[in-house]
Amino acid sequence: MLGSGQLSMSGGWTAYLCLASALTGLFGPAVAVKEHDFKKCDQAGFCKRNRAFADHVVANTAWESPYNILADSTSFKDGQLQATILKTVNDAGETVRLPITVSFLESGTARVTVDEEKRHKGEIELRGDSKARKQRYNEAEQWVIVGGLTLDKEAKVDYQDNTQITVQYGPESKFEATIKFAPFSIDFKRDGETHIKLNDKGLLNMEHWRPRIEAPPAPEKQEGEDSSSSETESAETTAAQVPEAYPGEDQNTWWEESFGGNTDSKPRGPESVALDISFVGYDHIYGIPSHTGPLSLRQTRGGEGNFQEPYRMYNADVFEYILDSPMTLYGSIPFLQAHRKDSSVGIFWLNAAETWVDITKEKESKNPLALGIGSKTNTNTHWISEAGLLDVFVFLGPTPQDLIRKYSELTGTTAMPQEFSLGYHQCRWNYVSDEDVKDVDRKMDKFNIPYDVIWLDIEYTDDKKYFTWDGHSFADPIGMGKQLESHGRQLVAIIDPHIKNVDGYKVSEELKSQKLAVNNKDGEIFEGWCWPGSSHWVDAFNAAARKWWATLFKYARFEGSMRNTWIWNDMNEPSVFNGPETTMPKDNLHYGNWEHRDIHNLNGLTFHNATFEALKSREAGEFRRPFVLTRSFFAGSQRLGAMWTGDNQAAWDHLEGSIPMVLSQNIAGFPFSGADVGGFFGNPEKELLTRWYQAGAFYPFFRAHAHIDSRRREPYLAGEPYTTIIAAALRLRYSLLPSWYTAFRQAYLTNEPVIKPMFYTHPNEEAGFAIDDQFFVGNTGLLAKPVTQKDKETVDIWIPDNEVYYDYFTYDIIPSSKGKTVTLDAPLSKIPLLMQGGHIFARRDRPRRSSTLMKWDDYTLVVTVGKDGKTAEGDLYIDDGDSYEFEKGQYIYRKFILDGDAKTISSIDGEDRKKVKEGDWMKKMHQVTVDKIIIVGAPASWDKQEVTVESDGETWTATLEYTPAGKGRAAFAVVKKVGARIGADWKVSFA
């Protein structure tokens, strides 16, 4: 139980007991999430209707989809097909016209968009005096799509008649789309084979706009008359006048819907969009984060072991979320991939409204007598969104890398991060004062524990007013910031989208006077409750609001902030403590009078974007890469910073569950992700805390965080041997920062995952498709499998290929072969980490207290000789880690090559760039050298060889120390005093 004065963030709304006296009756006790606090499908009217519609279609084999393309409406020009779908509404012949556009893009991606033709005015009038916009939301593209929409003018019609049209498109016209007219469906083929089908099951359902027909008033009841007959007659009259999607459709939630004591007015009535999308011959599908559960998504209907609810995407503040569940969490990315041996395909469902996805699988066999032998599995998905357009992108692969690349051409790649942000972040709710922060900083140094960032939760503010400091506890924020700065460290402060509604608070007064807040359904400023109590919410969809928001972060305005101050955006789903499902009412209005229901899943992205843009320049002449952590996200959020998986628990199963969650983010195009190390809620036992640091050292975003009621758990408090083991995990992370940064550079270029599951790196190995507890780091060849179970001192790691693998720490050769599982010792002091042969990766081995202080340190290269005994390759990317000067060519990118035949290791420019005009940073970086090269698996012939280094027209001798192979251990050589400049061409020769 929280005491008064312990009011802050990060739990869920139920933790907000410090306002109990003001909010009596609104909130319950602080307990783990209750699933009944959040909707199930049958409690969301549009989901229930569409699921029931699917059941009706399955049960009625004679059912024919009422959606048909008018053959004479089709036209094809410059890579784009346009037509009209005619939806037959009822037996009386009433129809609705739905314009469809199928765009074939230069990238080989296809886009299918279905809208609703505007009908005469009387049919789209809204209920009462609602101010909601009278059209389907069509602006998600402005926030999500940044490129990749150029039409493929080489696409061509291959065949057309009165029943269908076939278009060839993509690289060498290998892709094909057959659009069938009656009923409407699309088959997408690659090399003549169908991979994806739209509306093959006939579940397309666009709930068209319609006038509300009020039931006639019931006749006055005569004395002694039973009222049930007149009520039934009235209901039947209304139902008879309103067309149904299928006989017996439930219309009770068309125009109004209640849940948890809140009522949604739904002024536009029913307007959901739904479609079945089938993946032909695919058994494994991945993506649509964020959810708990396995990386390879489960079925959601029927059968033991399946979920019985669809996966839900409706960003929400979920308090102490449960594991192995399809229920919604804090962010949504509606990007789904299907994979089988040798082939990957995917779709991106561009819709920001509440969305549910059902998943079922079926066996298909051409021979009905085969009894399943030789049959293939089809995975069928049913996408259901509450509002907006039907807008789906189709990717035909054929590789997982192709899917990520094509998706990222549309939504953008990962922001190039500040280098410090890849180090370790120390956080809790809350460090209680500036002296507390400085004391933690000093103790981390005392115990030789590296870290880069310390975080402040909401208690640093003056009475929960953002852009202020508590005058007693944080009386000297500049002094605090300067101490951190002197140690090369950063500060992150939380700033949320809710603004305290109180007189005399300038930020609140400006928000209201300039009309920059979200409004309620009546067009008045919306008031809800969050950490400050009565609050208003910044409407980041409004350009004027974003411009104003940026002014608040200026150093002169946000007094006490410094160049080493960065921002954490939490609660941006948005979290509204007294709102439906702890969020904003769906009939609230945003800029342009779009209903909140239209844009809900985009809300976090827009606020994240506003803060990201604000931090680029906080004073004249400054233009730096921001660091902003977000809790809520959508497709495209990867362009803006990092995310974390929210309010987890200090439990072994939450540690175990964090790995597939972070992997899911990586393959869905948002790799800068992590989970709260140690668990946010509760007090981890020391073994769990230690193992979590070892796992966290391999999260792309590495932060420890804890609830206000949790005991202090900074690493130096763990005691021995735990503190020493934790510090070793942290130093491992820091030594590998050059390789982590290089992996993020690749993510910046192509959005390649930073940590990669087995199906991604070895797409032909079916045994690895469901493995989600081990992963490769970047292109280093490092294969990690953190220990995530109590009292476990061994791990079973699956070897995906026939390459040689070495133990990272001992150089032992792992005795296994392709497709086999090997058991490795993993005592508490050891992280299971292997090195795949054939790679070269960079480290910095000198221990430092922060990444900033490592900036000019020399490098160590680790060469893992491949199974052939001759080859290895790798790369290294370096820039100033802070500015955008890398966009002007101010960076170093090297490729390293081992040639065993020539007995050389070389460094060349990885992009074959011509002479670059060097700025101050590049000139200084030329003083940094490769100090040491470690060759694991070094040939015996290299023993006692003279080693020469050639670079910059000079030749000199280095020192070689060779250790022959031992029992189970590979031979290795250490070349010392290499002395070659990191940014220069050089060659090390073993004569």
Short mmCIF file of C-alpha atoms in Angstrom, two decimals, residues 99 157 163 240 309 316 365 383 394 429 460 600 607 610 649 783 826 850 900 952:
data_model
loop_
_atom_site.label_atom_id
_atom_site.label_comp_id
_atom_site.label_asym_id
_atom_site.label_seq_id
_atom_site.Cartn_x
_atom_site.Cartn_y
_atom_site.Cartn_z
CA PRO A 99 -13.89 2.37 -53.84
CA VAL A 157 -2.09 -6.56 -66.77
CA THR A 163 -14.55 -12.32 -63.74
CA ALA A 240 -36.30 -4.89 -39.74
CA GLU A 309 -9.27 -14.82 -27.37
CA ALA A 316 -3.32 0.53 -22.59
CA SER A 365 -4.21 -31.94 -48.76
CA TRP A 383 -8.24 -8.85 -38.78
CA VAL A 394 1.38 -7.22 -48.84
CA TRP A 429 10.66 5.07 -8.76
CA TYR A 460 11.49 15.16 -8.87
CA HIS A 600 -5.90 5.67 -30.36
CA PHE A 607 3.61 12.47 -28.31
CA ALA A 610 6.71 15.88 -30.33
CA GLN A 649 7.27 -8.43 -12.12
CA LEU A 783 25.07 -16.50 -29.88
CA ALA A 826 26.23 -22.22 -16.72
CA SER A 850 30.91 5.24 -18.62
CA GLY A 900 44.12 -17.75 -44.12
CA ASP A 952 50.19 4.59 -44.03
#
